[in-house]
Amino acid sequence: MWTADEIAKLCYERFHELPRRGKPEPGREWTLLAAVVKLTQHVNTGKVEKEVVSLGTGTKCIGHTAMSSNGDVLNDSHAEVIARRGCIRYLTQELNRAVCGQHSLVFCQADQQGKWRLQPGVSFLFFTSHTPCGDASIIPMTNSQSQPCPPVRPVKPPEGTDEGIDRGGNLKRKAKEPSDGRNIKLPRLEEQETEEKKPKNRGDTKQPESSTSNTDESEDPPQSDVAETPAESPQVPDVHRTGAKCVPGGPADLLHPGAGYHSAGALRVKPGRGEPTLSLSCSDKLARWGVLGFQGALLSHYLRDALYFGAVVVGKCPYSREVMRRAVVTRCSHVSDLPAGFLLCPPALLQSGLEFPCSQAQTELQHQAGQGRISPCGAAISWCNVTEQPLDVTANGYKHGVTKKALGTAKARSLLCKVELFHSFLSLVSATDPSLLPNSLRGKELHSYWDYKQASQSYQQAWQQLRDQAFPLWPRSDRGLLLFH
Ligand SMILES: [Zn+2]
């Protein structure tokens, strides 16, 4: 089989093999990594072959005013989203092979008109070097090592500053309040050290779950029933924070000191450069992929069943499996009445003990005086296992290094942007022999990206159920931004 460490190692190695372009400057810049790994279990031997089919890095997200109605900008460049979009490119190529009668290692013909299914033994898992932003990041803090932010103060952070484009609210707050944060952080750490010298199990305080390992078993389990009484004393002194804000119209964060800072379970939007974005947090997107699949509306035309990640593996970082489960599984686990082809199949949640060498923590360790302030890397790298142009490096939603003059032209587009993914889908449709065309694409006048997405009926029905039953506050996409073709 495979272990979480093997998966992490494989993904870090794949990243290491990529060219320098778009990679963080060692010791000064950091980034986040995510990947989709294909697993192939061989029928006879039982042996599992692992292959990274898509990899993404990135920490940024553009604000709503920078969005384009031509579908030519990448709105969300968090590593998870880049990895998933690269995977769509990969799946489109494999479907292309399949419809052209070439052998695909991923798909084989299903028993329905124009539909395909995974080859026997093939499955996918998702790797991320870090806990996804949003709900999964609201983790109880347990020790000073994993305490990257200053103590919580009951004030609303100022809005509209240009910080917070990174995934974690932790760094964002630190960056926002440089002197302030430093001054108040010190006593906090001292206080924590004193805490740690006290006997570990004081009877009246339940030890919060470890935030750095995935073991459920505490070495000192609570000794008495008293320990289970929540009213005795606060169970967690503080939580890690996320920079993602609750979506409008629902419960807001209470911003109370300590563990009461955030509302748990809420949908959140990513912070952008000085303005709110319309991109949901990675926790929310993973939860959505857990119900609708990660193939998206377009490829659903061709697939009998939605594609789900069998596991989500997180690299070494602050992590809580309990919180992760709430964020990506439990929030949707009651959803019912899904159309055929969709099912709730919760991924296994695992953590590796191996840290990404370009993580924020590793960068801080390698940082040397005179190198300048540590910051998240501005570029996003996508690599996926396709024959044409597997590498796609972007910054601010466009191809990395394009001139201002070229912005808005096809040359400046990322291969992962909506219009490019749409065009590769249209190539798949034209490569499909009319007799093999899925029913949902037959006899219809479809023109725009919006039309093709709406025509994916089962997917839209599943989305409606998910929205009604679990995420009524999920912002509706602006149709005006999706009418390109
Ligand atoms: Zn994210």
Short mmCIF file of C-alpha atoms and ligand atoms in Angstrom, two decimals:
data_model
loop_
_atom_site.label_atom_id
_atom_site.label_comp_id
_atom_site.label_asym_id
_atom_site.label_seq_id
_atom_site.Cartn_x
_atom_site.Cartn_y
_atom_site.Cartn_z
CA MET A 1 0.00 0.00 0.00
CA TRP A 2 1.28 3.48 0.74
CA THR A 3 1.99 5.75 3.70
CA ALA A 4 1.47 9.47 4.22
CA ASP A 5 5.25 9.96 4.33
CA GLU A 6 5.71 8.20 0.98
CA ILE A 7 3.14 10.50 -0.60
CA ALA A 8 4.71 13.64 0.89
CA LYS A 9 8.19 12.55 -0.21
CA LEU A 10 7.00 11.84 -3.74
CA CYS A 11 5.38 15.29 -4.02
CA TYR A 12 8.41 17.13 -2.57
CA GLU A 13 10.69 15.29 -4.99
CA ARG A 14 8.49 16.16 -7.94
CA PHE A 15 8.64 19.81 -6.89
CA HIS A 16 12.40 19.62 -6.47
CA GLU A 17 12.79 18.37 -10.05
CA LEU A 18 10.98 21.38 -11.52
CA PRO A 19 12.98 24.26 -12.97
CA ARG A 20 13.71 27.30 -10.79
CA ARG A 21 11.22 29.60 -12.44
CA GLY A 22 8.51 30.66 -9.98
CA LYS A 23 10.12 28.92 -7.02
CA PRO A 24 10.61 30.86 -3.78
CA GLU A 25 13.99 32.45 -3.08
CA PRO A 26 15.61 30.17 -0.45
CA GLY A 27 15.69 31.65 3.04
CA ARG A 28 13.49 34.62 2.15
CA GLU A 29 10.37 33.45 0.38
CA TRP A 30 8.06 30.59 1.19
CA THR A 31 5.19 28.92 -0.59
CA LEU A 32 2.59 26.22 -0.25
CA LEU A 33 2.45 23.00 -2.25
CA ALA A 34 -0.44 20.77 -3.23
CA ALA A 35 -0.69 17.81 -5.58
CA VAL A 36 -2.98 15.20 -7.03
CA VAL A 37 -1.53 11.71 -6.91
CA LYS A 38 -2.82 8.86 -9.03
CA LEU A 39 -2.75 5.43 -7.42
CA THR A 40 -2.91 2.33 -9.56
CA GLN A 41 -3.42 -0.93 -7.80
CA HIS A 42 -2.38 -3.85 -9.95
CA VAL A 43 -4.92 -6.61 -9.97
CA ASN A 44 -2.55 -9.55 -9.90
CA THR A 45 0.20 -8.38 -7.57
CA GLY A 46 -1.80 -5.95 -5.40
CA LYS A 47 1.12 -3.59 -5.76
CA VAL A 48 0.22 0.13 -5.74
CA GLU A 49 1.91 2.45 -8.21
CA LYS A 50 1.99 6.12 -7.20
CA GLU A 51 2.31 8.99 -9.63
CA VAL A 52 2.02 12.75 -9.18
CA VAL A 53 -0.26 13.82 -12.04
CA SER A 54 -0.65 17.46 -11.05
CA LEU A 55 1.24 19.75 -8.74
CA GLY A 56 0.63 23.35 -7.72
CA THR A 57 2.26 26.01 -5.60
CA GLY A 58 0.89 29.41 -4.64
CA THR A 59 -0.43 31.54 -1.82
CA LYS A 60 -2.32 34.39 -3.48
CA CYS A 61 -5.79 35.31 -4.58
CA ILE A 62 -6.93 38.32 -6.58
CA GLY A 63 -9.65 40.71 -5.48
CA HIS A 64 -13.02 40.93 -7.16
CA THR A 65 -12.24 44.06 -9.15
CA ALA A 66 -9.37 42.27 -10.90
CA MET A 67 -11.68 39.51 -12.12
CA SER A 68 -12.28 39.30 -15.85
CA SER A 69 -15.41 38.58 -17.86
CA ASN A 70 -13.23 36.94 -20.51
CA GLY A 71 -12.31 34.06 -18.22
CA ASP A 72 -8.65 34.80 -18.86
CA VAL A 73 -7.43 35.49 -15.30
CA LEU A 74 -6.73 33.00 -12.55
CA ASN A 75 -8.73 34.34 -9.63
CA ASP A 76 -7.55 31.89 -7.03
CA SER A 77 -3.90 30.81 -6.97
CA HIS A 78 -3.77 28.92 -3.70
CA ALA A 79 -1.76 25.73 -4.22
CA GLU A 80 -4.80 23.49 -3.75
CA VAL A 81 -6.73 25.25 -6.49
CA ILE A 82 -3.75 25.28 -8.87
CA ALA A 83 -3.23 21.54 -8.31
CA ARG A 84 -6.87 20.77 -8.96
CA ARG A 85 -6.99 22.88 -12.14
CA GLY A 86 -3.84 21.18 -13.44
CA CYS A 87 -5.56 17.89 -12.76
CA ILE A 88 -8.48 19.01 -14.96
CA ARG A 89 -5.97 19.54 -17.78
CA TYR A 90 -4.60 16.07 -17.17
CA LEU A 91 -8.05 14.44 -17.09
CA THR A 92 -9.06 16.27 -20.29
CA GLN A 93 -6.00 14.89 -22.06
CA GLU A 94 -6.78 11.37 -20.84
CA LEU A 95 -10.42 11.66 -22.00
CA ASN A 96 -9.16 12.90 -25.33
CA ARG A 97 -7.04 9.76 -25.66
CA ALA A 98 -9.98 7.62 -24.70
CA VAL A 99 -12.43 9.12 -27.21
CA CYS A 100 -9.80 8.89 -29.97
CA GLY A 101 -9.42 5.18 -29.38
CA GLN A 102 -5.92 5.51 -27.96
CA HIS A 103 -5.29 3.69 -24.74
CA SER A 104 -5.82 5.77 -21.62
CA LEU A 105 -4.33 4.59 -18.34
CA VAL A 106 -7.09 6.44 -16.52
CA PHE A 107 -10.41 5.94 -18.32
CA CYS A 108 -12.30 3.14 -19.95
CA GLN A 109 -15.73 3.05 -21.52
CA ALA A 110 -18.71 2.89 -19.17
CA ASP A 111 -22.03 1.24 -19.88
CA GLN A 112 -23.80 4.51 -20.71
CA GLN A 113 -23.92 6.47 -23.96
CA GLY A 114 -20.77 8.55 -24.30
CA LYS A 115 -19.71 8.03 -20.70
CA TRP A 116 -16.39 6.93 -19.25
CA ARG A 117 -15.27 5.58 -15.92
CA LEU A 118 -11.98 5.03 -14.11
CA GLN A 119 -9.92 2.02 -15.12
CA PRO A 120 -10.13 -0.74 -12.49
CA GLY A 121 -7.61 -0.15 -9.71
CA VAL A 122 -7.17 3.58 -10.45
CA SER A 123 -7.89 6.17 -7.75
CA PHE A 124 -6.71 9.64 -6.79
CA LEU A 125 -5.61 11.28 -3.59
CA PHE A 126 -4.92 14.86 -2.67
CA PHE A 127 -1.76 16.07 -0.97
CA THR A 128 -1.23 19.46 0.58
CA SER A 129 1.89 20.61 2.41
CA HIS A 130 -0.24 22.52 4.93
CA THR A 131 -3.66 22.55 6.53
CA PRO A 132 -6.07 24.19 4.03
CA CYS A 133 -7.07 27.80 4.75
CA GLY A 134 -10.48 28.53 6.23
CA ASP A 135 -12.36 26.25 8.59
CA ALA A 136 -9.72 23.48 8.80
CA SER A 137 -7.16 26.05 10.04
CA ILE A 138 -9.06 26.95 13.20
CA ILE A 139 -6.97 24.58 15.27
CA PRO A 140 -6.55 24.54 19.04
CA MET A 141 -3.07 25.69 20.04
CA THR A 142 -1.09 23.52 22.34
CA ASN A 143 2.51 24.67 22.51
CA SER A 144 4.75 27.59 21.81
CA GLN A 145 6.41 25.94 18.80
CA SER A 146 3.19 25.88 16.89
CA GLN A 147 2.16 29.38 17.88
CA PRO A 148 2.96 31.55 14.93
CA CYS A 149 0.77 34.52 15.79
CA PRO A 150 0.54 37.13 18.53
CA PRO A 151 -2.11 36.71 21.21
CA VAL A 152 -5.67 37.38 20.22
CA ARG A 153 -7.03 40.79 20.96
CA PRO A 154 -10.74 41.51 20.87
CA VAL A 155 -10.47 44.04 18.10
CA LYS A 156 -11.46 43.66 14.52
CA PRO A 157 -8.40 43.71 12.30
CA PRO A 158 -8.34 46.75 10.02
CA GLU A 159 -9.83 46.09 6.64
CA GLY A 160 -8.55 47.15 3.31
CA THR A 161 -4.85 46.83 3.97
CA ASP A 162 -2.69 45.19 1.39
CA GLU A 163 -1.62 42.33 3.60
CA GLY A 164 -3.20 39.00 4.03
CA ILE A 165 -2.83 37.71 0.53
CA ASP A 166 -1.28 34.62 1.93
CA ARG A 167 -3.15 31.58 3.06
CA GLY A 168 -2.77 31.89 6.77
CA GLY A 169 -4.23 34.66 8.82
CA ASN A 170 -1.39 34.08 11.21
CA LEU A 171 1.26 35.58 9.06
CA LYS A 172 -1.14 38.19 7.87
CA ARG A 173 -1.69 39.52 11.37
CA LYS A 174 1.99 39.38 12.12
CA ALA A 175 2.78 41.34 9.01
CA LYS A 176 0.09 43.87 9.72
CA GLU A 177 1.21 44.68 13.21
CA PRO A 178 4.95 44.39 13.11
CA SER A 179 5.97 46.33 16.19
CA ASP A 180 2.77 45.76 18.03
CA GLY A 181 2.90 42.06 17.46
CA ARG A 182 6.47 41.78 18.64
CA ASN A 183 5.83 43.60 21.85
CA ILE A 184 2.94 41.55 22.91
CA LYS A 185 4.22 38.25 21.69
CA LEU A 186 7.09 37.96 24.13
CA PRO A 187 5.14 37.82 27.38
CA ARG A 188 2.89 35.33 25.72
CA LEU A 189 5.72 32.94 25.00
CA GLU A 190 7.03 33.27 28.54
CA GLU A 191 3.63 32.52 29.87
CA GLN A 192 3.50 29.46 27.69
CA GLU A 193 6.80 28.16 28.94
CA THR A 194 5.58 28.45 32.49
CA GLU A 195 2.49 26.58 31.46
CA GLU A 196 4.56 23.77 30.12
CA LYS A 197 6.51 23.35 33.35
CA LYS A 198 3.31 22.57 35.17
CA PRO A 199 2.28 18.95 35.47
CA LYS A 200 0.81 17.89 32.19
CA ASN A 201 -2.39 16.51 33.52
CA ARG A 202 -3.92 18.71 36.14
CA GLY A 203 -7.13 16.80 36.43
CA ASP A 204 -9.32 19.79 35.80
CA THR A 205 -8.03 20.58 32.36
CA LYS A 206 -8.37 18.32 29.43
CA GLN A 207 -5.30 18.39 27.25
CA PRO A 208 -6.29 19.67 23.86
CA GLU A 209 -5.55 17.47 20.94
CA SER A 210 -2.01 17.72 19.67
CA SER A 211 -1.76 20.08 16.76
CA THR A 212 1.35 18.57 15.31
CA SER A 213 0.55 14.92 14.98
CA ASN A 214 -2.33 12.87 13.80
CA THR A 215 -2.50 10.50 16.68
CA ASP A 216 -5.81 10.39 18.43
CA GLU A 217 -4.38 8.94 21.60
CA SER A 218 -3.09 11.37 24.14
CA GLU A 219 -0.18 10.02 26.16
CA ASP A 220 -1.90 11.27 29.28
CA PRO A 221 -5.57 10.53 28.90
CA PRO A 222 -7.92 12.44 31.19
CA GLN A 223 -8.07 10.60 34.50
CA SER A 224 -11.50 11.38 35.79
CA ASP A 225 -14.96 12.36 34.70
CA VAL A 226 -14.23 15.83 35.99
CA ALA A 227 -11.87 16.32 33.12
CA GLU A 228 -14.74 15.93 30.71
CA THR A 229 -16.80 18.73 32.25
CA PRO A 230 -16.47 21.64 29.88
CA ALA A 231 -17.49 24.34 32.38
CA GLU A 232 -14.55 23.75 34.70
CA SER A 233 -11.98 25.81 32.83
CA PRO A 234 -11.27 26.80 29.26
CA GLN A 235 -10.09 23.74 27.39
CA VAL A 236 -7.98 25.55 24.85
CA PRO A 237 -6.18 28.77 25.54
CA ASP A 238 -6.21 29.88 21.94
CA VAL A 239 -6.76 28.77 18.37
CA HIS A 240 -4.76 29.23 15.23
CA ARG A 241 -6.40 31.82 13.08
CA THR A 242 -7.30 31.96 9.44
CA GLY A 243 -7.19 35.10 7.33
CA ALA A 244 -10.33 34.01 5.51
CA LYS A 245 -13.44 35.95 6.58
CA CYS A 246 -16.92 34.52 7.00
CA VAL A 247 -19.11 34.90 3.91
CA PRO A 248 -21.61 37.74 4.22
CA GLY A 249 -25.13 36.97 5.39
CA GLY A 250 -24.26 34.31 7.92
CA PRO A 251 -22.70 34.05 11.36
CA ALA A 252 -19.63 36.26 11.73
CA ASP A 253 -16.54 35.63 13.82
CA LEU A 254 -17.07 36.69 17.41
CA LEU A 255 -13.46 37.94 17.68
CA HIS A 256 -13.46 37.04 21.36
CA PRO A 257 -10.07 36.56 23.00
CA GLY A 258 -8.59 33.08 22.81
CA ALA A 259 -10.61 30.17 21.55
CA GLY A 260 -13.71 32.29 20.96
CA TYR A 261 -12.15 34.29 18.16
CA HIS A 262 -13.63 32.38 15.24
CA SER A 263 -16.98 30.81 14.46
CA ALA A 264 -16.42 27.17 13.59
CA GLY A 265 -17.91 25.57 10.51
CA ALA A 266 -18.54 28.79 8.54
CA LEU A 267 -17.97 29.27 4.83
CA ARG A 268 -15.16 31.76 4.34
CA VAL A 269 -13.75 33.89 1.53
CA LYS A 270 -10.04 34.25 0.97
CA PRO A 271 -8.31 37.51 1.73
CA GLY A 272 -6.99 39.37 -1.31
CA ARG A 273 -4.77 42.33 -2.02
CA GLY A 274 -6.54 45.00 -0.04
CA GLU A 275 -10.04 43.97 -1.02
CA PRO A 276 -12.27 41.00 -0.46
CA THR A 277 -12.15 38.21 -3.00
CA LEU A 278 -15.03 36.09 -4.24
CA SER A 279 -12.99 32.93 -3.80
CA LEU A 280 -14.06 30.51 -1.13
CA SER A 281 -11.46 29.12 1.26
CA CYS A 282 -9.64 25.90 0.40
CA SER A 283 -11.44 24.11 3.26
CA ASP A 284 -14.75 24.99 1.62
CA LYS A 285 -13.58 23.93 -1.83
CA LEU A 286 -12.31 20.58 -0.53
CA ALA A 287 -15.66 20.03 1.20
CA ARG A 288 -17.42 20.78 -2.10
CA TRP A 289 -15.18 18.40 -4.08
CA GLY A 290 -16.08 15.76 -1.49
CA VAL A 291 -19.72 15.88 -2.67
CA LEU A 292 -19.57 17.03 -6.30
CA GLY A 293 -16.23 15.46 -7.15
CA PHE A 294 -13.14 17.32 -8.33
CA GLN A 295 -13.78 16.90 -12.07
CA GLY A 296 -15.98 19.99 -12.36
CA ALA A 297 -19.16 20.59 -14.35
CA LEU A 298 -17.62 20.30 -17.83
CA LEU A 299 -15.91 16.93 -17.49
CA SER A 300 -19.02 15.59 -15.75
CA HIS A 301 -20.60 15.45 -19.23
CA TYR A 302 -18.17 12.64 -20.04
CA LEU A 303 -18.02 10.80 -16.74
CA ARG A 304 -20.50 8.26 -15.41
CA ASP A 305 -19.41 8.94 -11.83
CA ALA A 306 -17.97 11.94 -10.07
CA LEU A 307 -14.29 11.60 -9.13
CA TYR A 308 -13.46 11.71 -5.43
CA PHE A 309 -10.19 11.83 -3.57
CA GLY A 310 -9.74 8.62 -1.61
CA ALA A 311 -7.52 10.41 0.89
CA VAL A 312 -6.35 13.87 1.81
CA VAL A 313 -2.76 13.86 3.08
CA VAL A 314 -1.34 16.92 4.83
CA GLY A 315 2.38 17.61 5.32
CA LYS A 316 3.98 18.46 8.65
CA CYS A 317 2.41 21.66 10.03
CA PRO A 318 -0.13 22.63 12.69
CA TYR A 319 -2.90 20.11 12.12
CA SER A 320 -5.89 18.61 13.82
CA ARG A 321 -7.60 15.65 12.27
CA GLU A 322 -10.74 16.42 14.24
CA VAL A 323 -10.94 19.97 12.88
CA MET A 324 -10.02 18.79 9.39
CA ARG A 325 -12.84 16.26 9.54
CA ARG A 326 -15.32 18.93 10.55
CA ALA A 327 -14.17 21.25 7.79
CA VAL A 328 -14.01 18.87 4.83
CA VAL A 329 -16.33 16.00 5.80
CA THR A 330 -18.86 16.62 8.56
CA ARG A 331 -20.21 19.88 7.21
CA CYS A 332 -21.62 17.94 4.25
CA SER A 333 -22.09 14.45 5.66
CA HIS A 334 -25.88 14.82 5.97
CA VAL A 335 -26.43 15.77 2.32
CA SER A 336 -28.88 13.38 0.67
CA ASP A 337 -30.89 12.99 -2.56
CA LEU A 338 -27.86 13.28 -4.79
CA PRO A 339 -28.40 12.25 -8.42
CA ALA A 340 -26.92 9.02 -9.81
CA GLY A 341 -23.15 9.18 -10.12
CA PHE A 342 -22.66 11.21 -6.94
CA LEU A 343 -22.14 9.78 -3.51
CA LEU A 344 -20.74 10.72 -0.14
CA CYS A 345 -17.50 8.90 0.21
CA PRO A 346 -15.42 10.67 2.87
CA PRO A 347 -11.68 10.69 2.20
CA ALA A 348 -9.23 9.17 4.67
CA LEU A 349 -7.50 12.02 6.51
CA LEU A 350 -3.81 11.55 7.14
CA GLN A 351 -0.81 13.58 8.11
CA SER A 352 2.80 13.05 7.18
CA GLY A 353 5.70 13.85 9.49
CA LEU A 354 7.68 15.32 6.58
CA GLU A 355 7.78 19.06 6.17
CA PHE A 356 7.85 20.90 2.84
CA PRO A 357 11.36 22.40 2.49
CA CYS A 358 9.92 25.73 1.22
CA SER A 359 7.35 26.09 4.02
CA GLN A 360 7.13 29.28 6.02
CA ALA A 361 8.63 27.59 9.10
CA GLN A 362 11.59 26.14 7.17
CA THR A 363 12.22 29.47 5.49
CA GLU A 364 12.33 31.19 8.88
CA LEU A 365 14.93 28.65 10.02
CA GLN A 366 17.09 29.24 6.94
CA HIS A 367 16.72 33.00 6.96
CA GLN A 368 19.92 34.99 7.36
CA ALA A 369 20.48 38.58 8.34
CA GLY A 370 20.47 40.95 5.39
CA GLN A 371 18.23 38.76 3.28
CA GLY A 372 15.26 41.08 3.63
CA ARG A 373 11.87 40.43 5.09
CA ILE A 374 10.44 36.92 4.81
CA SER A 375 7.43 36.90 2.53
CA PRO A 376 5.21 34.53 0.60
CA CYS A 377 6.37 33.91 -2.96
CA GLY A 378 4.29 35.87 -5.48
CA ALA A 379 4.35 33.28 -8.24
CA ALA A 380 2.26 30.15 -8.64
CA ILE A 381 3.65 27.08 -10.39
CA SER A 382 1.52 24.48 -12.07
CA TRP A 383 2.93 21.29 -13.46
CA CYS A 384 0.78 18.47 -14.73
CA ASN A 385 1.40 15.29 -16.63
CA VAL A 386 0.32 16.42 -20.10
CA THR A 387 2.35 16.20 -23.28
CA GLU A 388 1.93 19.83 -24.35
CA GLN A 389 3.18 22.61 -22.08
CA PRO A 390 3.08 20.78 -18.75
CA LEU A 391 4.53 23.78 -16.91
CA ASP A 392 2.56 26.97 -16.30
CA VAL A 393 4.00 29.69 -14.07
CA THR A 394 1.82 32.66 -13.19
CA ALA A 395 1.80 35.79 -11.05
CA ASN A 396 -1.25 37.91 -10.27
CA GLY A 397 -3.40 35.55 -12.29
CA TYR A 398 -1.44 35.95 -15.55
CA LYS A 399 1.57 34.22 -17.07
CA HIS A 400 4.66 35.05 -15.09
CA GLY A 401 6.86 37.69 -16.71
CA VAL A 402 4.46 39.04 -19.33
CA THR A 403 4.67 42.74 -20.07
CA LYS A 404 1.86 45.09 -19.08
CA LYS A 405 1.16 45.60 -22.77
CA ALA A 406 0.51 41.90 -23.31
CA LEU A 407 -2.09 41.69 -20.52
CA GLY A 408 -5.46 40.75 -21.93
CA THR A 409 -3.96 38.97 -24.96
CA ALA A 410 -3.94 35.21 -25.39
CA LYS A 411 -0.19 35.21 -24.80
CA ALA A 412 -0.65 36.38 -21.23
CA ARG A 413 -3.15 33.69 -20.26
CA SER A 414 -2.47 30.86 -17.92
CA LEU A 415 -3.34 27.46 -19.35
CA LEU A 416 -5.36 26.94 -16.17
CA CYS A 417 -7.70 29.90 -16.60
CA LYS A 418 -11.37 29.29 -17.27
CA VAL A 419 -11.31 30.12 -20.97
CA GLU A 420 -8.29 27.87 -21.64
CA LEU A 421 -9.84 24.94 -19.77
CA PHE A 422 -13.07 25.60 -21.68
CA HIS A 423 -11.28 25.56 -25.03
CA SER A 424 -9.52 22.30 -24.24
CA PHE A 425 -12.92 20.89 -23.30
CA LEU A 426 -14.33 22.07 -26.65
CA SER A 427 -11.43 20.32 -28.42
CA LEU A 428 -12.43 17.16 -26.59
CA VAL A 429 -16.01 17.61 -27.81
CA SER A 430 -14.90 18.10 -31.42
CA ALA A 431 -12.59 15.09 -31.18
CA THR A 432 -15.52 12.95 -30.06
CA ASP A 433 -17.18 10.89 -32.76
CA PRO A 434 -20.87 11.96 -32.91
CA SER A 435 -21.92 8.40 -32.00
CA LEU A 436 -19.88 8.68 -28.79
CA LEU A 437 -21.19 12.08 -27.73
CA PRO A 438 -22.74 12.12 -24.23
CA ASN A 439 -26.51 12.66 -24.16
CA SER A 440 -26.18 15.88 -22.21
CA LEU A 441 -24.35 17.43 -25.18
CA ARG A 442 -26.67 16.21 -27.93
CA GLY A 443 -29.14 18.32 -29.84
CA LYS A 444 -28.51 21.49 -27.88
CA GLU A 445 -27.52 24.98 -28.85
CA LEU A 446 -24.64 25.55 -26.50
CA HIS A 447 -22.30 28.49 -26.91
CA SER A 448 -20.82 30.01 -23.81
CA TYR A 449 -18.89 28.52 -20.92
CA TRP A 450 -22.02 29.16 -18.86
CA ASP A 451 -24.18 27.17 -21.33
CA TYR A 452 -21.90 24.14 -21.21
CA LYS A 453 -21.76 24.21 -17.43
CA GLN A 454 -25.53 24.53 -17.06
CA ALA A 455 -26.09 21.67 -19.52
CA SER A 456 -24.24 19.38 -17.12
CA GLN A 457 -27.52 18.50 -15.51
CA SER A 458 -26.63 15.91 -12.89
CA TYR A 459 -23.75 18.03 -11.71
CA GLN A 460 -26.02 21.05 -11.36
CA GLN A 461 -28.60 18.97 -9.49
CA ALA A 462 -25.96 17.71 -7.09
CA TRP A 463 -24.72 21.26 -6.59
CA GLN A 464 -28.28 22.40 -5.84
CA GLN A 465 -28.65 19.69 -3.18
CA LEU A 466 -25.32 20.57 -1.62
CA ARG A 467 -26.18 24.26 -1.61
CA ASP A 468 -29.68 23.75 -0.16
CA GLN A 469 -28.67 21.25 2.50
CA ALA A 470 -25.21 22.36 3.61
CA PHE A 471 -24.00 25.64 2.08
CA PRO A 472 -26.95 28.02 1.49
CA LEU A 473 -24.60 30.98 1.90
CA TRP A 474 -22.17 29.90 -0.84
CA PRO A 475 -22.04 33.01 -3.05
CA ARG A 476 -23.61 32.57 -6.47
CA SER A 477 -21.25 33.05 -9.35
CA ASP A 478 -21.82 36.14 -11.42
CA ARG A 479 -23.30 34.95 -14.71
CA GLY A 480 -21.90 38.01 -16.44
CA LEU A 481 -18.38 36.73 -15.76
CA LEU A 482 -19.10 33.32 -17.33
CA LEU A 483 -20.60 34.18 -20.72
CA PHE A 484 -17.35 34.08 -22.66
CA HIS A 485 -16.73 31.53 -25.38
ZN ZN B 1 -6.13 28.20 0.61
#
